[in-house]
Coordinates of C-alpha atoms and ligand atoms in Angstrom, one line a residue:
M1 CA -70.2 -6.1 80.6
S2 CA -71.8 -3.0 80.7
I3 CA -75.5 -2.4 80.3
Q4 CA -78.5 0.9 80.3
V5 CA -81.2 0.6 81.9
F6 CA -84.0 3.0 81.0
G7 CA -86.2 4.9 83.3
V8 CA -88.4 7.9 83.8
P9 CA -85.7 10.7 85.2
V10 CA -86.7 12.2 88.6
S11 CA -84.0 13.6 90.4
R12 CA -80.7 15.6 88.8
G13 CA -77.0 14.3 89.2
V14 CA -75.1 11.8 89.0
A15 CA -74.5 8.6 91.3
I16 CA -72.2 6.1 91.6
G17 CA -72.4 3.3 93.4
R18 CA -72.3 -0.5 94.4
A19 CA -76.3 -1.2 94.3
V20 CA -78.0 -2.5 97.6
L21 CA -80.8 -4.6 96.1
V22 CA -83.9 -4.5 98.4
A23 CA -87.0 -5.9 98.4
S24 CA -89.8 -3.9 98.4
S25 CA -91.5 -5.6 101.3
R26 CA -88.8 -5.4 103.1
V27 CA -87.4 -0.8 102.8
D28 CA -87.9 -1.0 106.3
V29 CA -84.9 -3.4 107.2
A30 CA -82.0 -1.2 109.0
H31 CA -79.4 -0.4 106.5
Y32 CA -76.1 0.3 108.4
F33 CA -72.6 -0.3 108.6
V34 CA -71.0 -2.0 111.4
A35 CA -68.0 -1.0 113.2
P36 CA -64.7 -2.8 112.7
Q37 CA -64.6 -4.0 116.2
D38 CA -68.1 -4.8 116.5
L39 CA -68.2 -7.2 113.3
G40 CA -67.6 -10.3 115.8
S41 CA -70.6 -9.6 117.6
E42 CA -72.7 -8.8 114.5
V43 CA -71.8 -12.5 113.4
Q44 CA -72.6 -13.8 116.8
R45 CA -75.9 -11.9 117.1
L46 CA -76.9 -14.1 113.6
K47 CA -75.5 -17.4 115.2
A48 CA -77.6 -16.5 117.8
A49 CA -80.8 -15.7 115.5
R50 CA -80.2 -18.7 113.5
D51 CA -80.0 -20.7 116.5
A52 CA -83.5 -19.2 118.0
V53 CA -85.2 -20.1 114.6
A54 CA -83.3 -23.3 114.3
E55 CA -85.1 -24.4 117.8
E56 CA -88.2 -22.2 117.0
L57 CA -88.6 -24.8 113.5
S58 CA -88.0 -28.0 115.6
S59 CA -89.9 -27.8 118.2
L60 CA -92.6 -26.7 115.6
Q61 CA -91.7 -30.6 114.1
R62 CA -91.8 -32.2 117.5
E63 CA -95.1 -30.6 118.3
L64 CA -96.9 -31.7 115.6
P65 CA -100.3 -33.8 116.0
E66 CA -99.4 -37.6 114.6
D67 CA -101.6 -37.2 112.4
A68 CA -100.5 -33.8 110.8
P69 CA -100.3 -34.6 106.9
A70 CA -96.5 -35.9 106.1
E71 CA -95.8 -33.0 103.7
L72 CA -95.9 -30.2 107.2
S73 CA -93.1 -32.4 108.5
A74 CA -91.0 -32.5 104.9
L75 CA -91.5 -28.8 104.9
L76 CA -90.1 -28.3 108.2
D77 CA -87.1 -30.6 106.7
V78 CA -86.6 -28.5 103.9
H79 CA -86.8 -24.8 106.3
L80 CA -84.6 -26.5 109.0
M81 CA -82.0 -27.5 105.7
L82 CA -82.4 -24.0 104.1
L83 CA -81.4 -22.3 107.2
H84 CA -78.3 -23.9 107.6
D85 CA -77.2 -24.3 104.0
D86 CA -73.8 -22.2 103.1
A87 CA -75.9 -20.2 100.6
L88 CA -77.5 -18.5 103.0
A89 CA -75.8 -18.8 106.5
G90 CA -72.3 -18.3 105.0
A91 CA -72.3 -16.0 102.4
T92 CA -74.7 -13.8 105.3
K93 CA -72.0 -14.1 106.9
D94 CA -69.8 -12.5 104.1
W95 CA -71.9 -9.6 103.5
I96 CA -71.2 -8.9 107.1
L97 CA -67.2 -9.4 107.5
E98 CA -66.5 -7.8 104.1
R99 CA -68.9 -5.5 103.6
H100 CA -68.9 -4.4 107.0
Y101 CA -73.5 -5.0 106.6
N102 CA -75.2 -4.9 109.4
A103 CA -76.7 -8.5 109.9
E104 CA -80.6 -7.5 108.9
W105 CA -79.4 -6.1 105.6
A106 CA -76.7 -9.0 105.0
L107 CA -79.6 -11.1 105.3
S108 CA -81.7 -9.1 103.0
A109 CA -79.2 -8.7 100.6
Q110 CA -78.3 -12.3 99.8
L111 CA -81.8 -13.4 99.9
E112 CA -82.2 -10.9 96.7
V113 CA -78.9 -12.7 95.1
L114 CA -80.8 -16.2 95.6
A115 CA -84.2 -15.4 94.9
R116 CA -82.9 -14.2 92.1
Q117 CA -81.0 -17.9 91.2
F118 CA -84.5 -19.7 92.3
D119 CA -86.2 -17.6 89.6
E120 CA -84.0 -18.5 86.7
M121 CA -84.5 -22.5 88.0
E122 CA -85.7 -24.4 85.1
D123 CA -87.6 -27.2 87.6
A124 CA -91.0 -25.9 88.5
Y125 CA -90.7 -27.3 92.1
L126 CA -87.3 -25.5 93.0
R127 CA -88.7 -22.7 91.7
E128 CA -90.8 -22.6 93.8
R129 CA -88.3 -23.2 96.9
K130 CA -88.1 -19.7 97.0
A131 CA -90.8 -19.2 99.5
D132 CA -89.6 -21.3 101.8
L133 CA -86.3 -19.4 101.5
E134 CA -88.4 -15.9 102.4
Q135 CA -90.3 -17.9 105.2
V136 CA -87.2 -18.6 106.5
V137 CA -85.4 -15.0 106.2
E138 CA -88.6 -13.9 107.8
R139 CA -87.9 -15.8 110.9
L140 CA -84.3 -14.3 111.1
L141 CA -85.6 -10.9 111.0
K142 CA -87.8 -11.7 113.3
A143 CA -85.7 -13.1 115.6
L144 CA -82.7 -10.4 114.7
A145 CA -85.4 -7.8 115.7
S146 CA -85.9 -9.1 119.2
S147 CA -81.5 -8.5 119.3
S148 CA -81.9 -5.3 117.5
D149 CA -79.4 -2.1 118.8
A150 CA -82.2 0.4 119.8
A151 CA -79.6 2.9 118.5
H152 CA -79.8 1.0 115.1
T153 CA -83.9 0.7 114.2
D154 CA -83.6 2.6 111.1
V155 CA -81.5 3.3 108.1
A156 CA -80.8 7.1 109.0
V157 CA -77.2 6.8 109.1
P158 CA -75.2 9.7 108.1
R159 CA -73.5 8.9 104.9
D160 CA -70.1 9.9 105.2
S161 CA -69.8 7.8 108.3
A162 CA -69.8 4.7 106.0
G163 CA -66.5 5.0 105.2
E164 CA -67.3 2.3 102.4
D165 CA -68.1 2.1 98.3
P166 CA -71.0 4.5 97.7
L167 CA -74.2 2.8 97.1
V168 CA -77.2 3.4 95.5
L169 CA -80.8 1.6 96.4
V170 CA -82.1 -0.7 93.2
A171 CA -85.9 -1.8 94.4
S172 CA -88.7 -3.0 92.3
D173 CA -91.4 -0.7 94.0
I174 CA -90.9 1.7 97.5
A175 CA -93.9 3.6 98.9
P176 CA -94.1 7.0 99.8
A177 CA -93.8 6.7 103.4
D178 CA -90.9 4.3 102.8
M179 CA -89.1 6.4 100.3
L180 CA -89.3 8.8 103.6
Q181 CA -86.6 6.7 106.0
F182 CA -84.0 7.6 103.1
K183 CA -84.1 11.2 104.2
S184 CA -80.6 11.5 105.3
S185 CA -79.4 7.8 104.5
I186 CA -76.9 5.7 103.7
F187 CA -77.7 5.8 99.9
T188 CA -76.6 8.4 97.0
G189 CA -79.0 7.5 94.6
F190 CA -81.5 5.1 93.8
I191 CA -83.5 3.1 90.8
T192 CA -87.1 1.4 90.9
D193 CA -88.8 -0.8 88.5
V194 CA -92.3 1.5 88.9
G195 CA -93.6 5.0 88.8
G196 CA -93.7 8.4 86.9
R197 CA -92.3 11.6 87.7
T198 CA -95.2 13.1 89.8
S199 CA -95.3 9.9 91.5
H200 CA -95.3 10.6 95.6
T201 CA -92.4 8.1 95.7
A202 CA -90.9 10.2 93.3
I203 CA -91.5 13.7 94.6
V204 CA -90.3 12.6 98.2
A205 CA -87.1 11.5 96.1
R206 CA -86.9 14.2 94.7
S207 CA -86.8 16.1 98.2
L208 CA -84.0 13.9 99.2
D209 CA -82.3 15.7 96.3
I210 CA -79.8 12.5 95.3
P211 CA -80.1 11.4 91.8
A212 CA -82.8 9.2 91.1
V213 CA -84.7 6.9 87.9
V214 CA -87.7 5.7 89.2
G215 CA -90.0 3.6 85.9
A216 CA -87.5 1.6 84.7
R217 CA -89.5 -1.5 84.6
E218 CA -86.6 -4.4 84.4
A219 CA -83.8 -2.5 86.8
S220 CA -84.3 -4.9 89.8
R221 CA -84.3 -7.8 87.6
I222 CA -80.7 -6.6 85.6
I223 CA -79.2 -5.1 88.1
R224 CA -77.4 -7.2 90.8
Q225 CA -76.8 -7.3 94.2
D226 CA -73.1 -5.0 94.8
D227 CA -73.2 -4.1 91.0
W228 CA -71.1 -0.9 90.0
V229 CA -73.8 1.9 88.9
V230 CA -74.1 4.7 87.5
I231 CA -77.4 6.9 88.0
D232 CA -78.1 9.8 85.7
G233 CA -80.9 11.3 87.1
D234 CA -80.8 13.7 84.1
A235 CA -80.8 11.3 81.6
G236 CA -83.3 8.7 83.4
V237 CA -81.2 6.4 82.4
A238 CA -78.6 3.7 84.7
V239 CA -75.6 2.1 83.8
V240 CA -74.7 -1.1 84.6
N241 CA -71.1 -2.0 85.5
P242 CA -69.8 0.8 83.3
S243 CA -66.6 0.8 81.2
A244 CA -63.7 2.9 82.9
I245 CA -63.9 5.1 80.2
V246 CA -68.0 5.7 80.8
L247 CA -67.0 5.8 84.3
E248 CA -64.7 8.4 83.5
E249 CA -67.3 11.0 81.8
Y250 CA -69.7 10.3 84.3
R251 CA -67.2 11.7 87.4
F252 CA -66.4 14.3 85.1
R253 CA -69.9 15.1 84.9
Q254 CA -70.4 14.7 88.5
R255 CA -68.0 17.0 89.4
Q256 CA -69.1 20.4 86.9
S257 CA -72.6 19.4 88.8
D258 CA -71.1 20.2 92.1
L259 CA -69.3 23.3 91.6
E260 CA -72.8 24.4 89.2
R261 CA -74.5 23.7 92.7
A262 CA -72.1 25.0 95.0
R263 CA -72.5 28.2 92.3
L264 CA -76.3 28.3 92.8
D265 CA -75.9 28.1 96.7
R266 CA -74.8 31.8 96.4
L267 CA -78.1 33.1 95.5
R268 CA -80.1 31.8 98.8
H269 CA -80.5 35.0 100.3
T270 CA -80.7 36.9 97.2
P271 CA -84.3 37.7 96.5
A272 CA -86.2 36.9 93.7
V273 CA -87.0 39.7 91.3
T274 CA -87.8 39.8 87.5
L275 CA -85.3 42.0 85.5
D276 CA -88.7 44.2 85.3
G277 CA -88.7 44.1 88.9
H278 CA -91.4 42.0 89.5
C279 CA -91.1 40.4 92.9
V280 CA -91.8 36.4 93.3
E281 CA -91.9 34.4 96.7
L282 CA -90.3 30.9 96.5
L283 CA -91.9 28.6 99.3
A284 CA -90.7 25.5 99.9
N285 CA -93.1 21.8 99.7
I286 CA -92.4 20.1 102.9
E287 CA -93.2 16.1 104.2
L288 CA -92.6 16.5 107.8
P289 CA -91.8 19.2 110.3
G290 CA -88.5 18.3 110.4
D291 CA -88.1 19.4 106.9
A292 CA -88.7 23.4 107.9
H293 CA -85.1 23.6 108.7
G294 CA -83.7 22.6 104.9
A295 CA -86.1 24.6 103.6
L296 CA -85.0 27.9 105.3
A297 CA -81.4 27.5 104.5
A298 CA -82.6 27.1 100.9
G299 CA -83.8 30.2 100.9
A300 CA -87.3 30.2 101.2
V301 CA -89.7 32.7 102.3
G302 CA -92.2 30.6 103.9
V303 CA -93.9 26.8 103.3
G304 CA -96.3 26.8 100.6
L305 CA -97.3 23.1 100.8
F306 CA -97.3 20.8 104.1
R307 CA -97.8 17.5 103.3
S308 CA -99.8 16.5 106.8
E309 CA -100.5 12.5 105.6
F310 CA -96.8 11.8 106.0
L311 CA -97.5 12.1 109.8
F312 CA -100.1 9.4 109.3
M313 CA -98.4 6.6 106.8
N314 CA -96.8 3.7 108.3
R315 CA -98.9 3.7 111.8
D316 CA -100.7 0.2 111.5
G317 CA -103.4 2.4 111.8
D318 CA -103.0 4.3 115.1
L319 CA -103.4 7.8 113.5
P320 CA -101.5 10.7 115.2
G321 CA -104.6 12.7 117.5
E322 CA -104.8 16.5 118.1
E323 CA -102.2 16.0 120.7
E324 CA -99.3 14.9 118.3
Q325 CA -100.3 16.5 115.3
F326 CA -100.5 20.2 117.2
R327 CA -96.9 19.3 118.8
A328 CA -96.3 18.4 114.5
Y329 CA -97.4 21.6 113.2
L330 CA -96.1 23.8 116.0
A331 CA -92.3 22.6 115.6
A332 CA -92.5 23.5 111.7
V333 CA -94.1 26.4 112.3
T334 CA -91.7 27.7 115.2
A335 CA -88.7 26.5 112.8
M336 CA -89.9 28.9 109.7
Q337 CA -89.9 31.7 112.6
G338 CA -92.4 34.2 111.7
L339 CA -92.6 33.1 107.4
P340 CA -96.1 31.5 106.4
V341 CA -96.3 28.1 106.6
T342 CA -99.3 26.1 105.0
I343 CA -100.8 22.9 106.3
R344 CA -102.7 20.6 103.5
T345 CA -105.2 18.5 105.6
V346 CA -104.4 14.6 105.0
D347 CA -104.7 13.3 101.3
I348 CA -104.9 9.7 102.2
G349 CA -105.1 7.6 99.1
A350 CA -104.3 6.8 95.6
D351 CA -100.6 6.1 95.7
K352 CA -100.5 7.1 99.1
P353 CA -101.7 4.6 101.4
L354 CA -102.5 4.5 105.2
D355 CA -99.9 1.6 105.8
Q356 CA -99.3 -1.5 103.4
M357 CA -102.3 -2.9 104.7
S358 CA -104.6 -0.8 103.2
A359 CA -102.6 -0.6 100.2
Q360 CA -103.1 -4.3 99.4
E361 CA -106.8 -3.4 99.8
L362 CA -106.9 -0.3 97.5
R363 CA -105.4 -2.6 95.1
H364 CA -107.6 -6.2 95.6
E365 CA -110.8 -5.6 97.5
H366 CA -112.3 -2.2 98.3
T367 CA -111.5 0.0 95.0
L368 CA -111.1 -0.2 91.5
N369 CA -109.5 3.4 91.2
P370 CA -108.4 5.1 93.9
A371 CA -106.7 8.2 92.1
L372 CA -111.0 8.5 91.6
G373 CA -112.0 7.0 94.7
L374 CA -111.4 8.1 98.7
R375 CA -108.9 10.4 98.2
A376 CA -108.0 13.6 100.3
I377 CA -110.9 15.9 101.5
R378 CA -113.4 12.6 100.2
W379 CA -111.6 10.4 102.8
S380 CA -111.3 13.6 105.2
L381 CA -114.6 14.0 105.7
S382 CA -116.4 10.6 105.5
E383 CA -113.6 10.3 108.7
A384 CA -115.7 13.3 110.7
D385 CA -113.6 12.6 114.1
M386 CA -110.2 12.5 112.3
F387 CA -110.8 15.4 110.2
H388 CA -111.8 17.3 113.7
Q389 CA -109.3 16.2 115.5
Q390 CA -106.7 18.0 112.5
L391 CA -108.5 20.7 112.4
R392 CA -108.1 21.8 115.8
A393 CA -104.3 20.7 115.8
I394 CA -103.8 23.5 113.2
L395 CA -105.9 26.1 114.6
R396 CA -104.0 25.8 117.7
A397 CA -100.5 26.0 115.9
S398 CA -102.2 28.9 114.2
A399 CA -102.3 30.7 117.5
F400 CA -97.6 30.5 117.4
G401 CA -97.1 31.7 113.9
K402 CA -98.7 32.3 110.4
V403 CA -100.5 29.1 109.0
R404 CA -102.8 28.7 106.5
I405 CA -105.0 25.4 106.1
L406 CA -105.4 24.5 102.5
I407 CA -107.9 21.9 101.4
P408 CA -107.2 19.3 98.7
M409 CA -109.0 18.3 95.9
V410 CA -112.0 20.2 96.2
A411 CA -114.6 20.2 93.4
H412 CA -118.3 20.3 94.9
L413 CA -120.2 22.8 97.2
T414 CA -121.0 20.3 99.2
E415 CA -117.5 19.7 100.7
I416 CA -116.9 23.6 100.2
R417 CA -119.6 23.8 102.7
A418 CA -118.7 20.8 104.4
C419 CA -115.3 21.9 105.3
A420 CA -116.6 25.4 106.4
L421 CA -118.9 23.9 108.1
A422 CA -115.8 21.9 110.5
I423 CA -114.1 24.6 110.8
K424 CA -116.6 26.3 112.4
R425 CA -117.1 23.5 114.8
A426 CA -113.3 22.6 115.8
R427 CA -113.1 26.8 116.3
A428 CA -116.8 26.4 118.7
E429 CA -114.8 23.0 120.1
L430 CA -111.5 25.0 121.0
D431 CA -113.4 27.8 122.2
R432 CA -115.4 25.1 124.9
M433 CA -112.0 24.4 125.7
G434 CA -110.3 27.6 126.3
L435 CA -107.7 26.6 123.6
A436 CA -106.0 29.5 122.0
Y437 CA -106.3 29.9 118.2
G438 CA -105.1 31.6 115.5
M439 CA -107.7 33.0 112.7
A440 CA -105.8 31.0 109.8
E441 CA -107.0 31.6 105.7
V442 CA -108.2 28.2 104.1
G443 CA -107.2 27.7 100.9
A444 CA -108.3 25.5 97.8
M445 CA -106.2 22.9 96.2
I446 CA -107.4 23.2 92.4
E447 CA -105.9 20.4 90.8
V448 CA -109.5 19.0 89.9
P449 CA -110.8 20.2 86.5
A450 CA -113.8 20.5 87.6
A451 CA -111.7 23.4 90.1
A452 CA -109.9 25.1 87.9
I453 CA -113.5 25.8 85.3
G454 CA -115.0 26.4 88.4
I455 CA -112.6 28.5 89.5
D456 CA -115.1 31.9 89.7
M457 CA -117.2 29.3 92.2
I458 CA -113.9 28.2 94.7
L459 CA -112.8 31.6 94.8
R460 CA -116.4 33.1 96.3
H461 CA -115.9 30.9 99.2
F462 CA -112.3 30.4 100.1
D463 CA -109.3 32.4 101.5
F464 CA -106.6 31.8 98.8
V465 CA -106.1 28.9 96.0
S466 CA -103.0 26.7 95.2
L467 CA -102.8 24.6 92.3
G468 CA -101.9 21.4 92.5
T469 CA -101.0 20.6 88.7
N470 CA -99.5 17.0 89.7
D471 CA -103.3 15.9 89.9
L472 CA -104.5 18.6 87.7
I473 CA -102.4 17.0 84.9
Q474 CA -103.2 13.4 85.8
Y475 CA -107.2 14.3 85.4
T476 CA -107.0 16.2 82.9
L477 CA -105.1 13.9 80.9
A478 CA -106.6 10.6 82.3
I479 CA -103.4 9.8 82.8
D480 CA -102.6 7.7 86.6
R481 CA -99.4 9.6 87.1
A482 CA -98.3 6.3 89.0
D483 CA -98.2 4.5 86.2
E484 CA -94.9 3.9 84.0
A485 CA -96.8 2.7 81.1
V486 CA -98.3 6.1 80.0
A487 CA -95.4 8.6 81.7
H488 CA -95.1 9.3 78.0
L489 CA -98.5 10.6 77.8
Y490 CA -98.4 12.8 81.0
D491 CA -97.8 16.2 79.6
A492 CA -97.4 19.0 81.2
W493 CA -97.4 20.9 78.2
H494 CA -100.4 19.7 77.1
P495 CA -103.0 23.2 76.2
S496 CA -105.2 22.2 78.0
V497 CA -104.0 21.5 80.5
L498 CA -101.6 25.0 80.2
N499 CA -104.9 26.3 79.6
L500 CA -106.7 25.6 82.9
V501 CA -103.6 26.9 84.9
D502 CA -103.7 30.2 82.7
R503 CA -107.4 30.4 83.4
T504 CA -107.1 29.6 87.7
I505 CA -104.2 32.2 87.8
S506 CA -106.2 35.2 86.1
R507 CA -109.0 34.7 87.4
A508 CA -107.9 34.5 90.9
N509 CA -105.7 38.0 90.4
A510 CA -108.9 39.4 89.0
A511 CA -110.8 38.8 91.8
G512 CA -107.4 40.0 94.2
R513 CA -106.8 36.2 96.1
Y514 CA -103.6 34.7 96.6
V515 CA -102.6 32.4 94.1
S516 CA -99.9 29.9 93.7
V517 CA -98.5 26.5 92.5
C518 CA -97.2 24.1 94.8
G519 CA -97.3 21.0 92.1
E520 CA -93.7 20.2 90.6
M521 CA -94.3 22.4 87.9
A522 CA -93.7 25.3 90.5
G523 CA -89.7 23.6 90.2
D524 CA -89.4 22.7 86.8
P525 CA -87.2 25.8 85.3
A526 CA -88.7 25.0 81.9
F527 CA -92.2 26.6 83.0
T528 CA -90.8 29.3 84.8
E529 CA -91.2 32.2 82.1
V530 CA -94.7 30.8 81.1
L531 CA -96.3 30.9 85.2
L532 CA -94.3 34.6 85.6
A533 CA -96.3 35.7 81.8
M534 CA -99.5 33.9 83.5
G535 CA -99.5 36.2 86.5
L536 CA -98.1 33.8 89.1
R537 CA -96.0 35.4 92.1
S538 CA -95.9 32.8 94.3
F539 CA -93.7 29.5 94.0
S540 CA -94.0 26.7 95.6
M541 CA -91.1 23.4 95.5
H542 CA -88.7 20.9 97.0
P543 CA -86.1 23.2 99.2
A544 CA -83.3 21.4 96.4
Q545 CA -85.1 23.4 93.8
I546 CA -85.3 27.1 94.6
A547 CA -82.1 28.2 93.8
T548 CA -83.0 26.8 90.2
I549 CA -86.1 28.5 89.8
K550 CA -84.4 32.3 91.4
Q551 CA -81.9 32.2 89.0
K552 CA -84.6 31.4 86.5
I553 CA -86.7 34.4 87.7
L554 CA -83.4 37.0 87.8
R555 CA -83.0 36.4 83.9
T556 CA -87.0 36.9 82.8
D557 CA -87.9 39.3 81.5
T558 CA -92.1 39.1 82.2
T559 CA -93.5 42.3 79.7
R560 CA -91.8 39.5 76.8
W561 CA -93.0 36.6 78.0
V562 CA -96.7 38.6 78.6
R563 CA -96.2 39.3 75.1
R564 CA -95.9 36.4 74.0
L565 CA -98.1 34.0 75.9
P566 CA -101.4 33.9 74.2
D567 CA -99.4 32.6 71.6
I568 CA -98.6 30.1 73.3
L569 CA -101.8 29.2 74.8
S570 CA -103.2 29.1 71.6
A571 CA -100.5 27.0 69.8
E572 CA -101.4 23.4 69.3
D573 CA -97.8 22.4 70.6
P574 CA -97.5 25.1 73.3
Q575 CA -93.9 24.2 74.1
A576 CA -92.6 24.6 70.7
Q577 CA -94.0 27.7 70.4
A578 CA -92.7 28.8 73.5
F579 CA -88.7 27.3 72.9
P580 CA -88.6 26.8 69.2
A581 CA -86.0 24.9 68.3
Ligands
PEP1 C1 -100.3 18.4 93.6 O1 -101.1 17.5 92.8 O2 -99.5 19.0 92.2 C2 -99.8 18.4 94.7 C3 -98.9 19.6 94.8 O3 -100.4 17.3 95.9 P1 -99.6 15.9 95.8 O4 -98.7 15.8 94.9 O5 -99.4 15.7 97.5 O6 -100.8 15.4 95.2
MG2 MG1 -102.6 17.0 94.6

């Protein structure tokens, strides 16, 4: 029977494929297809892992001290029984032989199937055996890791090499850093239970340019492994096991949207100029240096936001040093071929923890509300050594191209002074070491209401500003951007938000300072005319959005919208005022 699951639309288009359910903790398990001639050896690899775990469990049992509680031995018996049970062993083998999944993927796929059966059991004792099953699978995954082919340690397998049904990813939650792994992966769409439209997971999803829905609450419970799923990234809905008629309708829409994209693609190298002759700069937001090539190909005239924190995530505390960072920034600068690259200093914290460990700490121990806690520049200033290394690396890269430094979440004069001092020191250190550096401009992100209200003070201290509307909305409306429960209140059209954006742009223009918007608002065509009317001439967004926004700009007469702007800004419902029904 066909079921609909509703969520928050984050990335446009329609994906149709078979569901791959992945537990949030196992998103990093390798997913790839095994070539038909290698299926036998993949089954052997699974069997070898099973034999190794059986030996491990038996030796644990043999070595139990005499006085060990009887339950311990019984528990190991249960684990051995689960290990050999056909529901795990046999069915995992079937995923390999029938669907050509690699052993780790087959195992985690089958674990999801069985975990659900355990969840549905009436008997509490049996229900609790799910944890035992998970432990057994963990041991198997560890054993497989030691035999894994180095060429297949991540999920980055080209989609078209699969030669199988298309696949869509279904997970309760995916951390932003894990989401990065899915760049050029085998998945053609995905859906998660949690998240809001501008959560960092959603932002990375959008940069992958595949249809996606987040905040679908029950999705990972309702959708079953291998179900056929349509993901409608425009409407924010997933249809599970659609009827033939519904499927045909979605296939039609898929073809239409492919045609539309091909048409927009032709605008790639057309300059973005409004009908009344204003030139507009369209820049790219990137997460990793490798994204710069895509930015250039999409027609970006620079990088408006390089979220450098993605270089710092999922490294188990082993943060990148100055040399590693320098090479990463240099790669982005070189790839952009002389175009400007704006590198934001790390914005760790809130929904972007450094790794799983600190995510748990943030949730359970130290921080009551991570979005209001030690995040972004606050964290950098508390980690002086790390901050200096990053500043030196950016300054060194700026000797090779036009680099701008962008400081996230600035609000206080003390922070501004501390940043200026840190940059001065970093330059002095480079002088001492005899290392070359450029004179990078330094800008502030305007993403805390205090910074937008106090913009005149900020403008006196920085060369440029960039509006982080994602956070500006979050902090102005007191809405956690990653919380789907309040996603309906996250409203970029709120009059207070629009007035803060307008204030920042007009004050920066009046002061003769460069201003851009690098939050998601810049890539949302609903806001293009209003932002142009406010005087914005620099928009930074995911490369996939550039052609859409360019088309909007080419069709806009700014003069007409400038006349309408005061009414829009003073309206109780600015959206209705801007676009009357
Ligand atoms: C923003 O807040 O709008 C922004 C661009 O930064 P991030 O989304 O990474 O917080
Ligand atoms: Mg931000």
